mmCIF file of C-alpha atoms in Angstrom:
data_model
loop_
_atom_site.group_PDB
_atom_site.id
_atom_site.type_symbol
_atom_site.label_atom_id
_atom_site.label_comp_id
_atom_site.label_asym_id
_atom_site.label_seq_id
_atom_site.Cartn_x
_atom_site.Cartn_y
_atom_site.Cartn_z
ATOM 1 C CA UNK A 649 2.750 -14.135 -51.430
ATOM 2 C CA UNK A 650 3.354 -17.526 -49.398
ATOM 3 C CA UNK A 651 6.865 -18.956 -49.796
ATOM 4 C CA UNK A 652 8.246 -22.339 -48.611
ATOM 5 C CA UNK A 653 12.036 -22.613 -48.483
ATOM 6 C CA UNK A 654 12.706 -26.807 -48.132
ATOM 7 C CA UNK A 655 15.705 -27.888 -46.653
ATOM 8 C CA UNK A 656 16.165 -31.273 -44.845
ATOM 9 C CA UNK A 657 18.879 -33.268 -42.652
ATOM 10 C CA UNK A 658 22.126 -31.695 -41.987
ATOM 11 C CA UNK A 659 22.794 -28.812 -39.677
ATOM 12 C CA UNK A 660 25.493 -26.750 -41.810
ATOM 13 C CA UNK A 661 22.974 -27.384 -44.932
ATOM 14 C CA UNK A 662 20.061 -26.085 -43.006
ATOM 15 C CA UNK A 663 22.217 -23.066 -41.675
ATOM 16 C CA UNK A 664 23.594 -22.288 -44.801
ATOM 17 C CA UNK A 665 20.150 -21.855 -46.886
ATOM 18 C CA UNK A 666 18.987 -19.735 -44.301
ATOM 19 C CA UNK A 667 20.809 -16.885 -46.139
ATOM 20 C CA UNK A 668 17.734 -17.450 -48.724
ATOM 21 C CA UNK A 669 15.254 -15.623 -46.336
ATOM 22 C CA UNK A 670 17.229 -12.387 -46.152
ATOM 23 C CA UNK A 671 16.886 -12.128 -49.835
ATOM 24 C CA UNK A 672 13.319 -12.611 -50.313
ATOM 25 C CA UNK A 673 12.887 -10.589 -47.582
ATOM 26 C CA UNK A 674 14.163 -7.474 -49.340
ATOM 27 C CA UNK A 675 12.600 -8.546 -52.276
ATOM 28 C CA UNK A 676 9.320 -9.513 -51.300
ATOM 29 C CA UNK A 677 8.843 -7.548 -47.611
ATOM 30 C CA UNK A 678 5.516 -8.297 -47.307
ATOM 31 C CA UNK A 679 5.478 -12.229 -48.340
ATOM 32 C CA UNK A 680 4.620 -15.024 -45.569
ATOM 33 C CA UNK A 681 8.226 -16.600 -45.300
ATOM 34 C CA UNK A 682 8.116 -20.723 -44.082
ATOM 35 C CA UNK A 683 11.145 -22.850 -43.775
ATOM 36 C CA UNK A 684 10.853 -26.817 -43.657
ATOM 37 C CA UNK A 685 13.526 -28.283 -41.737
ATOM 38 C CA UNK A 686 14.697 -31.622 -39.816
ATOM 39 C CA UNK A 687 13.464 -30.699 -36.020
ATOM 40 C CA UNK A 688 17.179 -31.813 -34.244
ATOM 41 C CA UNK A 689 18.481 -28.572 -37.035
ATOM 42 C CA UNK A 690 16.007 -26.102 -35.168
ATOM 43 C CA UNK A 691 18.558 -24.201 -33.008
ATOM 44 C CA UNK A 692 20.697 -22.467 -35.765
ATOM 45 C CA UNK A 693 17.815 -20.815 -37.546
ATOM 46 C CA UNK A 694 15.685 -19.833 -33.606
ATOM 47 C CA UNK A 695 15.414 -16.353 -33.641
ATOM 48 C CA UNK A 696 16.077 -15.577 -37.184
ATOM 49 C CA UNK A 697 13.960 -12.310 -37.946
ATOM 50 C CA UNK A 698 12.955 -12.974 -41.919
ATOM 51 C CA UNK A 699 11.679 -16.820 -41.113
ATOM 52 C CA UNK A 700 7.712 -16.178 -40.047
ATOM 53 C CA UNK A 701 7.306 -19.865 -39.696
ATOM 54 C CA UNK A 702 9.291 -23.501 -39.051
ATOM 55 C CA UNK A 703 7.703 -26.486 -39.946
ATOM 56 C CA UNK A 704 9.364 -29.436 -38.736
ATOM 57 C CA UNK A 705 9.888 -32.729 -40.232
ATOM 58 C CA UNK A 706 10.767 -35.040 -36.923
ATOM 59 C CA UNK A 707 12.085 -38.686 -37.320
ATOM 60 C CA UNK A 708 8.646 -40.113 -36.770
ATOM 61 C CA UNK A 709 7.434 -38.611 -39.919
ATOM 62 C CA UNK A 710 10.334 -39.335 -41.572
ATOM 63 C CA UNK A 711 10.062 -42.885 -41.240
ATOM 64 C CA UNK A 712 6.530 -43.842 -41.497
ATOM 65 C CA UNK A 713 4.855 -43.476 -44.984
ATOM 66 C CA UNK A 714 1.134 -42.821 -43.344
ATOM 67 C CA UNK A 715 2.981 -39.769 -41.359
ATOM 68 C CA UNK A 716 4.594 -38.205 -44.137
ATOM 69 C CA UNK A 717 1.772 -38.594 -46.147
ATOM 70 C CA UNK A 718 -0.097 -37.061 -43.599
ATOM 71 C CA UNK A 719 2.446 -34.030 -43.652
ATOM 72 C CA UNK A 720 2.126 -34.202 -47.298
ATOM 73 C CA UNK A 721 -1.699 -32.575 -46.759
ATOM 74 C CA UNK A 722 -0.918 -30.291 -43.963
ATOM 75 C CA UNK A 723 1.811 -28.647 -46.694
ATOM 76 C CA UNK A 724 -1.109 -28.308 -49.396
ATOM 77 C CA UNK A 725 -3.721 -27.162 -46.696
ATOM 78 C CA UNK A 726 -0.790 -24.034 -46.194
ATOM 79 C CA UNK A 727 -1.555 -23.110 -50.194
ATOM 80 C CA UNK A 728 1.804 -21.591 -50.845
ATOM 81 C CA UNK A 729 2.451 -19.653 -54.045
ATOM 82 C CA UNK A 730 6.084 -20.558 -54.473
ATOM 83 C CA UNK A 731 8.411 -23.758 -53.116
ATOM 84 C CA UNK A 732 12.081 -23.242 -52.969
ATOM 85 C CA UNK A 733 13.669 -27.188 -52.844
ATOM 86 C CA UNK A 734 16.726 -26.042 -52.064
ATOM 87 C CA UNK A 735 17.309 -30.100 -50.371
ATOM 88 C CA UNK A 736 16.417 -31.712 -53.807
ATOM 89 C CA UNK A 737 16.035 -35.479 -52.813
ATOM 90 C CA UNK A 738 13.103 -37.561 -53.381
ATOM 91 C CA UNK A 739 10.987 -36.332 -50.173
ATOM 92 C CA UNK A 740 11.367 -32.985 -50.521
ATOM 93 C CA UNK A 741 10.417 -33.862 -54.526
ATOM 94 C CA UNK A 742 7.427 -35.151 -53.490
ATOM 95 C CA UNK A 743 7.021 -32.307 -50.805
ATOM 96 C CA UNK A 744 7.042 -29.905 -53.832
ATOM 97 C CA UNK A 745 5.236 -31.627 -56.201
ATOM 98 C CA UNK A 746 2.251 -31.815 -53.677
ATOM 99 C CA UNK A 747 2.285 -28.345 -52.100
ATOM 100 C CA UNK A 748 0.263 -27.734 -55.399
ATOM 101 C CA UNK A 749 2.461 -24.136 -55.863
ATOM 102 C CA UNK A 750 2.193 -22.432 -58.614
ATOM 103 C CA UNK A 751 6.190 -21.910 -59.051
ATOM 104 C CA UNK A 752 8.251 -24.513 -58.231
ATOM 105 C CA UNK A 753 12.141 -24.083 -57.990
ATOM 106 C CA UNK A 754 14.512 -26.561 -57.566
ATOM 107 C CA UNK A 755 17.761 -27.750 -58.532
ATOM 108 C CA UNK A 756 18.120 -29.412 -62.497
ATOM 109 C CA UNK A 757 18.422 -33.389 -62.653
ATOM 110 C CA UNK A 758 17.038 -35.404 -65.334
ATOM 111 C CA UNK A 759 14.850 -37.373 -63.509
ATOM 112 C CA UNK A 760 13.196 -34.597 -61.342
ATOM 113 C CA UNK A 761 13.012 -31.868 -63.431
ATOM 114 C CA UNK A 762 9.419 -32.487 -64.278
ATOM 115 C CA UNK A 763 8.526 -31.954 -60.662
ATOM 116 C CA UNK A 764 9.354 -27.926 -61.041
ATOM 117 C CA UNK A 765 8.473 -25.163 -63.373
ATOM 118 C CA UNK A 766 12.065 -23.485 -62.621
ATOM 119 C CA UNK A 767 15.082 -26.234 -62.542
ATOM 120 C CA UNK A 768 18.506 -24.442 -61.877
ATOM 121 C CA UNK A 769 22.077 -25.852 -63.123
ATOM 122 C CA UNK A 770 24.248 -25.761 -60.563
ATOM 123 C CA UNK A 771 27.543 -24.089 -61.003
ATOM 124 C CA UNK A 772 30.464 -26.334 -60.839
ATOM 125 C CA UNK A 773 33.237 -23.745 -60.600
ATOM 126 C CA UNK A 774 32.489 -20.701 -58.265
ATOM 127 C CA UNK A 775 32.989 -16.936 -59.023
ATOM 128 C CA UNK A 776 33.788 -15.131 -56.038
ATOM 129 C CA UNK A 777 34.802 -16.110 -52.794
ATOM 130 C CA UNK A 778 31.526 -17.203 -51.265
ATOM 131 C CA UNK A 779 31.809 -20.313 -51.880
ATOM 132 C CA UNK A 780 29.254 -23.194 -54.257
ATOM 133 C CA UNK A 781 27.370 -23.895 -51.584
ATOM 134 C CA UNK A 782 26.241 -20.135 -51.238
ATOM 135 C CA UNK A 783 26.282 -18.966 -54.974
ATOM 136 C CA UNK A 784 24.079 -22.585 -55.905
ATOM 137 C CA UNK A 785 21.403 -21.497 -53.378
ATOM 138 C CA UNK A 786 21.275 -17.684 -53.973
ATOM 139 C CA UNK A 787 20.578 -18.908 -57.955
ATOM 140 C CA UNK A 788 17.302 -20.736 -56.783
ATOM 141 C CA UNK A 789 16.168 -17.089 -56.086
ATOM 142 C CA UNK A 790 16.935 -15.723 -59.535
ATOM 143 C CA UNK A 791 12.906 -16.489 -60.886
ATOM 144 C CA UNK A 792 11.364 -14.642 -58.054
ATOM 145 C CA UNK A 793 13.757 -12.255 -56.686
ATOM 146 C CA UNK A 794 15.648 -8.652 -58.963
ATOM 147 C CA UNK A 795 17.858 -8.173 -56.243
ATOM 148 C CA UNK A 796 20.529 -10.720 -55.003
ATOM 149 C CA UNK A 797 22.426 -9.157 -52.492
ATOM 150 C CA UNK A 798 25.338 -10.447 -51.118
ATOM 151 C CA UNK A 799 24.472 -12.480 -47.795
ATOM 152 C CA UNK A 800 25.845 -15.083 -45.527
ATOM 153 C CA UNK A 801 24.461 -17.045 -43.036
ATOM 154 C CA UNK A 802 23.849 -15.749 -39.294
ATOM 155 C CA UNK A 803 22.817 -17.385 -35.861
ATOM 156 C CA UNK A 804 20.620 -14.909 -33.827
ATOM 157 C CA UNK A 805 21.874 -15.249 -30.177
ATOM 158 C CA UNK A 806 20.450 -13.767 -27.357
ATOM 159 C CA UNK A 807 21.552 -11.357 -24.694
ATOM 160 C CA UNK A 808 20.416 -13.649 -22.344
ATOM 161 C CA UNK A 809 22.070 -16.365 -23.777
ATOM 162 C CA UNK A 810 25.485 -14.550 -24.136
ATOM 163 C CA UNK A 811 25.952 -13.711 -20.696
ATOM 164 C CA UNK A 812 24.405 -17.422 -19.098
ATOM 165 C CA UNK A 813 27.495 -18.926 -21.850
ATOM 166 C CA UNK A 814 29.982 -15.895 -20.115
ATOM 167 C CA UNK A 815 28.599 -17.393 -16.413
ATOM 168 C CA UNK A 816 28.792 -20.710 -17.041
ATOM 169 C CA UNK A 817 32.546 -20.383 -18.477
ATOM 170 C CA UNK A 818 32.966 -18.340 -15.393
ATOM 171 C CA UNK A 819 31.798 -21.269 -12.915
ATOM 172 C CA UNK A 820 34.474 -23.757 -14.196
ATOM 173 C CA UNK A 821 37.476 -21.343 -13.916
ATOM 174 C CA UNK A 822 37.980 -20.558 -17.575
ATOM 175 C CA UNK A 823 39.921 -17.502 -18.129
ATOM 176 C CA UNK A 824 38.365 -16.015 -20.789
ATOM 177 C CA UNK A 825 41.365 -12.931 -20.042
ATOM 178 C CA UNK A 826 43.538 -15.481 -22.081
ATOM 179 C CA UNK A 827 42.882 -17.052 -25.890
ATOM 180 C CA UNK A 828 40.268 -19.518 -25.467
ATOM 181 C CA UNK A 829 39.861 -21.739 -28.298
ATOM 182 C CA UNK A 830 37.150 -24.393 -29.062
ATOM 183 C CA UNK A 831 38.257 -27.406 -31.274
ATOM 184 C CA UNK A 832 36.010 -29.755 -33.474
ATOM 185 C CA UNK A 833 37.817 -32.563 -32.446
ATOM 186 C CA UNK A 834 35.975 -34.900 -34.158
ATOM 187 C CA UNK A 835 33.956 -35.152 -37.618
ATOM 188 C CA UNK A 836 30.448 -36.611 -37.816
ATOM 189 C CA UNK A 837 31.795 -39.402 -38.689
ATOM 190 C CA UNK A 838 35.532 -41.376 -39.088
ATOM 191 C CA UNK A 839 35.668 -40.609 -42.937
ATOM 192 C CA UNK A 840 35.101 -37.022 -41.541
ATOM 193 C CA UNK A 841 37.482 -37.043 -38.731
ATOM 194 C CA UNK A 842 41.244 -36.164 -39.171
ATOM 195 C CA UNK A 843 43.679 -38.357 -37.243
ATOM 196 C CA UNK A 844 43.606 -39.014 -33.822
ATOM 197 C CA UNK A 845 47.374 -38.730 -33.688
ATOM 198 C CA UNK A 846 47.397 -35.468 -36.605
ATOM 199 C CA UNK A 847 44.711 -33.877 -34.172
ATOM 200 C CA UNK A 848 46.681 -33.928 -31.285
ATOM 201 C CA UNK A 849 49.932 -32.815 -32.855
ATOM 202 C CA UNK A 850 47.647 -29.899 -34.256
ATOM 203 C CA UNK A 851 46.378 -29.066 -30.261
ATOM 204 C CA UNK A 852 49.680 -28.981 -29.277
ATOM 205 C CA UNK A 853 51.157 -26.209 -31.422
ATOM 206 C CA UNK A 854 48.167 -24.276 -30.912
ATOM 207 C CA UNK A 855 48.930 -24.236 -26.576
ATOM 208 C CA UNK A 856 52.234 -23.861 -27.604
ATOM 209 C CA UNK A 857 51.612 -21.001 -29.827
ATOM 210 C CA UNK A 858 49.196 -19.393 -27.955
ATOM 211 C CA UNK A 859 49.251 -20.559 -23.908
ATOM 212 C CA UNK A 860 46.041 -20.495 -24.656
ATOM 213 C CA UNK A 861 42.842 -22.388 -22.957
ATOM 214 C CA UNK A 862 41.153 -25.295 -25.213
ATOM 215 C CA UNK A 863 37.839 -26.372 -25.543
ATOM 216 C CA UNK A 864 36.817 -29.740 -27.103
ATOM 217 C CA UNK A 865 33.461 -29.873 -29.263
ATOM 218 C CA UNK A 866 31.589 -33.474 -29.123
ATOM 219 C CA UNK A 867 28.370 -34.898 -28.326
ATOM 220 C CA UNK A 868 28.537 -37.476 -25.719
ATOM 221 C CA UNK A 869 28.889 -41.080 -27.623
ATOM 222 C CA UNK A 870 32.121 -39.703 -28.806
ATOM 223 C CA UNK A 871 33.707 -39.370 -25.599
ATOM 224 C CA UNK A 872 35.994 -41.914 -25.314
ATOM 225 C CA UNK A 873 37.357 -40.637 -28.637
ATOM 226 C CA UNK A 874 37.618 -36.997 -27.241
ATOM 227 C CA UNK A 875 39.579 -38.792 -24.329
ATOM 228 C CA UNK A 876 41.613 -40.644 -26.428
ATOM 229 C CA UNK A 877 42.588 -37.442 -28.388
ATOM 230 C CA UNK A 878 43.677 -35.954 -25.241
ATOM 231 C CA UNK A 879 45.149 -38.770 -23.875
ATOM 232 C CA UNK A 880 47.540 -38.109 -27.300
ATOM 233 C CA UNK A 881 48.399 -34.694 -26.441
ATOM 234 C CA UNK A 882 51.397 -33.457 -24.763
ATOM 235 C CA UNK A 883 51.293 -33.405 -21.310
ATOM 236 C CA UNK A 884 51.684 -29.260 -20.869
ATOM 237 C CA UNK A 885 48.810 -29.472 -23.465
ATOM 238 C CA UNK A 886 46.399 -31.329 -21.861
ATOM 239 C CA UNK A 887 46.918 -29.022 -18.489
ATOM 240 C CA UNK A 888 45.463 -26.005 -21.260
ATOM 241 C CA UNK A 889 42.202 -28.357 -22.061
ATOM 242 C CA UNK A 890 39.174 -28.390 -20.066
ATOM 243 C CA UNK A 891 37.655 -31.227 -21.266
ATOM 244 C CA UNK A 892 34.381 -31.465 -19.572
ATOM 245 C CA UNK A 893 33.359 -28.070 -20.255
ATOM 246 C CA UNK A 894 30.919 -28.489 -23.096
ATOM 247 C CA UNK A 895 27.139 -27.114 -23.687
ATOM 248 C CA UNK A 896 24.394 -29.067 -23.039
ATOM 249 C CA UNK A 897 22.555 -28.094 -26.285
ATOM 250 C CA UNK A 898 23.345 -27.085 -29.607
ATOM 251 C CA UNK A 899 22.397 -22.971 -28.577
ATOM 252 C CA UNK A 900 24.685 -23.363 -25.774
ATOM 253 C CA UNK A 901 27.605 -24.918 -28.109
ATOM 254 C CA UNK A 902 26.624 -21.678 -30.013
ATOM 255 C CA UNK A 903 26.747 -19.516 -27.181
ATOM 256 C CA UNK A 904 29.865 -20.627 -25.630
ATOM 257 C CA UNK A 905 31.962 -20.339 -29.198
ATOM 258 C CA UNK A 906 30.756 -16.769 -29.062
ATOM 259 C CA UNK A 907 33.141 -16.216 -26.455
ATOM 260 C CA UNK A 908 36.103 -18.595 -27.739
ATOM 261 C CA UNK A 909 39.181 -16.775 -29.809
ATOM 262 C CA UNK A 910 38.866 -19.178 -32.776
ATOM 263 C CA UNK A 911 37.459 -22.751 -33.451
ATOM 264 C CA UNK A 912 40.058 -25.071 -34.800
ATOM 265 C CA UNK A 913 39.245 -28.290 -36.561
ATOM 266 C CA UNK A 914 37.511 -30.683 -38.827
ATOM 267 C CA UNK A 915 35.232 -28.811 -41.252
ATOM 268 C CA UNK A 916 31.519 -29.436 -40.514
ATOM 269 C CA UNK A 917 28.540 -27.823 -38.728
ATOM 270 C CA UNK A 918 30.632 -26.526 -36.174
ATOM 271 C CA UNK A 919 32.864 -24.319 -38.421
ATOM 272 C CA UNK A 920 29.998 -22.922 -40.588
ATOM 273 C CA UNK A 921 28.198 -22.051 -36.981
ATOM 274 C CA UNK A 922 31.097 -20.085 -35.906
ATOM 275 C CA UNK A 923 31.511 -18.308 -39.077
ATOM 276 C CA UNK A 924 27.656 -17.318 -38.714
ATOM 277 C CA UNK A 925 28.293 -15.517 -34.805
ATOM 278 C CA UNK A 926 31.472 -14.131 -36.594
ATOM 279 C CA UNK A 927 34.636 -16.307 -34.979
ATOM 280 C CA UNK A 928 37.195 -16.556 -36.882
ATOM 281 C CA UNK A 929 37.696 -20.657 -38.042
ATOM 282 C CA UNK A 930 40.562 -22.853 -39.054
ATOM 283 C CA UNK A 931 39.290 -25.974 -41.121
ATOM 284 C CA UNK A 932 40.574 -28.993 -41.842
ATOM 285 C CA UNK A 933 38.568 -30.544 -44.765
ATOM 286 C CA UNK A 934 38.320 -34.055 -45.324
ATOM 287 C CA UNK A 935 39.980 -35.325 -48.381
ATOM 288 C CA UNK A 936 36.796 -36.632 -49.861
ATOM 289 C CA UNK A 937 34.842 -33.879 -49.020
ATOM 290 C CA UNK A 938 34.758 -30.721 -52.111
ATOM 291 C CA UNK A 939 36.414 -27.517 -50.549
ATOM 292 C CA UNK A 940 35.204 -25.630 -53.354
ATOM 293 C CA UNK A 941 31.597 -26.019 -52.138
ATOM 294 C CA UNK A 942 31.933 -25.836 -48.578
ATOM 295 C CA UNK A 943 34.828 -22.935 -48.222
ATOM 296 C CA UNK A 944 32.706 -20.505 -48.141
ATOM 297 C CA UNK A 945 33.772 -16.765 -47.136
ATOM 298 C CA UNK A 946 37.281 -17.690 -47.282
ATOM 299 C CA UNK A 947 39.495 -14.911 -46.451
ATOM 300 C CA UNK A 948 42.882 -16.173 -45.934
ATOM 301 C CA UNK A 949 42.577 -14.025 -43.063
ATOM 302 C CA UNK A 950 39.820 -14.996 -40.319
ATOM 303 C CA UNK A 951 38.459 -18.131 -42.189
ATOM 304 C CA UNK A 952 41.088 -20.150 -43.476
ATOM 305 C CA UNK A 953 40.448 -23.798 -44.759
ATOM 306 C CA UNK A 954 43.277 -26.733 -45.492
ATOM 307 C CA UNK A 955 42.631 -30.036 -47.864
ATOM 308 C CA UNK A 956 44.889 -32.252 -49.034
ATOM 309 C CA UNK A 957 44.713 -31.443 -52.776
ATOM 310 C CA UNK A 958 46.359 -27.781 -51.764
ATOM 311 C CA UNK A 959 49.481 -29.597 -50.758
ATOM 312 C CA UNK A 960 49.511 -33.016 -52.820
ATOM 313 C CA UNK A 961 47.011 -32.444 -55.447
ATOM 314 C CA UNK A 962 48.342 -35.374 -57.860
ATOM 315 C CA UNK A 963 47.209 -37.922 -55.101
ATOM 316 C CA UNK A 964 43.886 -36.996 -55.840
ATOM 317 C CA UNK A 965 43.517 -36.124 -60.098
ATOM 318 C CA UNK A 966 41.379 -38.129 -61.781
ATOM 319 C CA UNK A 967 39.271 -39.561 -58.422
ATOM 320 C CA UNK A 968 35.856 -38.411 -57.604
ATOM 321 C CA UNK A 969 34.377 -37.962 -54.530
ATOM 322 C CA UNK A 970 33.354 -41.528 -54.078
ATOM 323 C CA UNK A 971 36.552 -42.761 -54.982
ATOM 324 C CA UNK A 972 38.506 -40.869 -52.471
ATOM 325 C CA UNK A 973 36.013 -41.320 -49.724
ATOM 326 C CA UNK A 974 36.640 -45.564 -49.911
ATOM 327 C CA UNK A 975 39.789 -44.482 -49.328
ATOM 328 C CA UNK A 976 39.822 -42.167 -46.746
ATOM 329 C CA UNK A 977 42.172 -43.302 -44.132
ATOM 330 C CA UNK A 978 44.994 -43.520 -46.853
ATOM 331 C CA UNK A 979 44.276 -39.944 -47.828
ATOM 332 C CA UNK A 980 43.722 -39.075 -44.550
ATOM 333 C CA UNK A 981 47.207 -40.508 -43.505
ATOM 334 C CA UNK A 982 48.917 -38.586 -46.349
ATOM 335 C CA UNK A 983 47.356 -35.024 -44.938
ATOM 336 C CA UNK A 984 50.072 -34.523 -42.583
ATOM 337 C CA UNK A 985 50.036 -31.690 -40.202
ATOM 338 C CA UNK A 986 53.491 -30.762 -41.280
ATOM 339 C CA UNK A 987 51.964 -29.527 -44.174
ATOM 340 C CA UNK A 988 50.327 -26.847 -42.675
ATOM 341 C CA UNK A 989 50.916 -25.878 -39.663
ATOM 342 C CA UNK A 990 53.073 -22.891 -41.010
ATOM 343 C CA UNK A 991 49.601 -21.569 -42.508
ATOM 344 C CA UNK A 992 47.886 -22.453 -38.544
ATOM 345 C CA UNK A 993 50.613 -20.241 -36.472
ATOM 346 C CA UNK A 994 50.673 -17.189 -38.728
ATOM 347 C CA UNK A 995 46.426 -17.548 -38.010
ATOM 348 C CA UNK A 996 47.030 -18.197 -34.535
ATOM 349 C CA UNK A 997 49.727 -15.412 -34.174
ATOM 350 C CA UNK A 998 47.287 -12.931 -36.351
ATOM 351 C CA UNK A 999 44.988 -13.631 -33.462
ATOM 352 C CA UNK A 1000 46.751 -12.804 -30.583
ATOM 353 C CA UNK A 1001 48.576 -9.860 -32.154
ATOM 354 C CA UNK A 1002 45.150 -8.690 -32.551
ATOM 355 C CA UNK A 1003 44.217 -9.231 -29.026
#
C-alpha cells in the first residue's frame, strides 16, 4: 500500500500530524509512507524513521497555477492507494481529488465532502489530555488503521547535532552548569505576541526565580522587537540574557533548546518543538487562539499552558474566535502577568528542585 499524509503551511501543524506516520506504521509496516509538506516546515519532520518520502510544495508552486498544476500530475504519476488531507483547504482538496486514490480521508465540511470517500467530524470537546489537535488527526486514521495507539509528536535530532548545539553554547560562555532557559519572545505575529511590557515582567521573575541564563527565540526581522523587550527588562535581568546567541536554522533552534531547562513563552511552533525533544514548556496562549486544541499533553507538571479565559473567562463568553482576535490588544491588555505568575514559579521552582 502507498499512503500520502497532506499537510501544508505552518510548522507546529506540520509537526503535529507527523504523529500520523507512527500509527500507520504499526498498522501497515510494510506500506510506502509519503508526507506533503510546505518546504520552509522540512526541518521538524528530517530524520523521522516512519516517513519514506517528503514531497515538497515550495512557494513557487504555490503561487503559480501552471506549477501546481504541474505538481498536480507528478502526485497522480505516484498512484497512491490512500490520501490522508489532514490540511483540508482548497489545494490540498484539489491535491486529493487528483491523486486519483482509491480512499480518500479528510476532514467533514459541506462543501468538500464530495472530494473524499471517508469525511471525519471533528470533535469539538476533547477526551483525554492530548489535546484536539492530536485526537482530530489520530481520527483520520480510524478507516485504515485497528490500532490507534497513543502517540505524540517527536523531532529526530542527531548526535552530531547535539554536541555542535553543546559547542556552540560552549563558544559564547553559556553556562549550561546553571538553568538555561530559552524564551519565545515573540509570536508569529502581534495578535500572537503577549505584551512587550507583560513579557518582560514575565523574564524578570524567571532570573529572579531561578539566576538562571536566558535565551531569546526570533528570526531576524524581529530584532528590534527582541531588543526592545530587553531594553524593558530589569537591569540584573538583562545581565542573565544573551541575546545574540540564537541558531542559524530551524535544526539548530532545535538543537540548542535540547540543552535549555525550559522554554518560556508565547504558544506557537516553538513550544510544540520543545515538547517533541521532551523540554518541559510554559505557554502563554493568545486570547484568540483555542487552548483546547493546541494544549496538547498538558500535564500541569512539565507542560503547563495559561489563557485568559482560565482567569477572566466572562470577558470572553459568547465571542468566537474572530471576535476576540479584532480585539486582541484589549484582551491581550487584560491577561496580566499577575495572574499567573504564582502558577510560573511553582514550574520554575519544580525545575530547579529537580536539578
Amino acid at each position: 500500500m502507498k499512503i500520502l499524509v497532506i499537510q501544508q503551511k505552518m510548522i507546529g501543524d506540520v509537526l503535529t500530524s507527523s504523529i500520523l506516520f507512527s500509527v500507520l506504521r504499526k498498522n501497515h509496516p510494510d506500506a510506502e509512507l509519503h508526507y506533503l509538506i510546505n518546504s520552509h516546515t522540512l526541518p521538524v519532520v528530517e530524520g523521522h524513521p516512519d516517513i519514506d518520502k517528503i514531497m515538497l510544495l515550495t512557494p513557487e508552486v504555490d503561487k503559480s497555477v501552471l506549477l501546481f498544476y504541474n505538481f498536480l500530475k507528478k502526485i497522480r504519476k505516484e498512484k497512491y492507494d490512500v490520501v490522508v488531507d489532514v490540511y483540508g483547504k482548497w489545494s490540498s482538496n484539489f491535491i486529493t481529488l487528483f491523486s486519483k486514490a482509491k480512499i480518500k480521508i479528510g476532514y467533514f465540511k459541506w462543501y468538500t465532502q464530495q472530494f473524499y470517500t471517508h469525511p471525519i467530524k471533528r470533535h469539538k470537546i476533547s477526551k483525554n489530555n492530548q489535546g484536539l489537535a492530536i485526537e482530530n488527526r489520530l481520527q483520520l486514521l480510524e478507516p485504515i488503521c485497528e490500532r490507534i495507539p497513543n502517540v505524540k509528536p517527536k523531532i529526530y535530532l542527531s548526535s552530531k547535532e547535539i554536541t555542535a548545539a553543546k559547542q556552540f553554547l560552549s563558544n559564547f560562555k553559556v553556562d549550561l552548569s546553571k538553568p538555561l532557559f530559552m524564551i519565545s519572545v515573540l509570536g508569529s505575529g502581534a495578535n500572537k505576541t503577549y505584551p512587550f511590557s507583560y513579557m518582560a515582567i514575565v523574564i524578570d521573575t524567571i532570573v529572579k526565580v531561578t539566576d538562571g541564563n536566558v535565551l531569546f527565540n526570533y528570526i531576524p526581522k524581529q530584532e528590534e522587537d527582541a531588543k526592545t523587550i530587553y531594553g524593558l527588562c530589569k537591569p540584573k535581568t538583562q545581565q542573565h540574557i544573551q541575546l545574540g546567541v540564537f541558531g542559524n536554522s530551524l535544526r539548530d533552534f532545535i538543537a540548542i533548546t535540547y540543552h535549555c531547562s525550559a522554554i518560556i513563552g508565547n504558544e506557537g511552533g516553538a513550544i510544540n518543538m520543545a515538547k517533541a525533544i521532551d523540554i518541559p514548556t510554559f505557554a502563554i496562549f493568545s486570547p484568540w487562539i483555542d487552548k483546547d486544541t493546541w494544549n496538547i499533553f498538558e500535564d500541569e507538571k512539565h507542560n503547563i499552558s495559561v489563557h485568559l479565559k482560565d482567569y477572566k473567562p466572562q470577558l470572553l463568553e459568547n465571542k468566537n474566535g474572530a471576535q476576540i482576535k479584532n480585539k486582541f490588544k484589549s484582551h491581550y491588555s487584560e491577561f496580566k502577568p499577575e495572574l499567573f505568575l504564582g502558577k510560573l514559579v511553582g514550574f520554575l521552582k519544580s525545575l530547579t528542585n529537580n536539578n
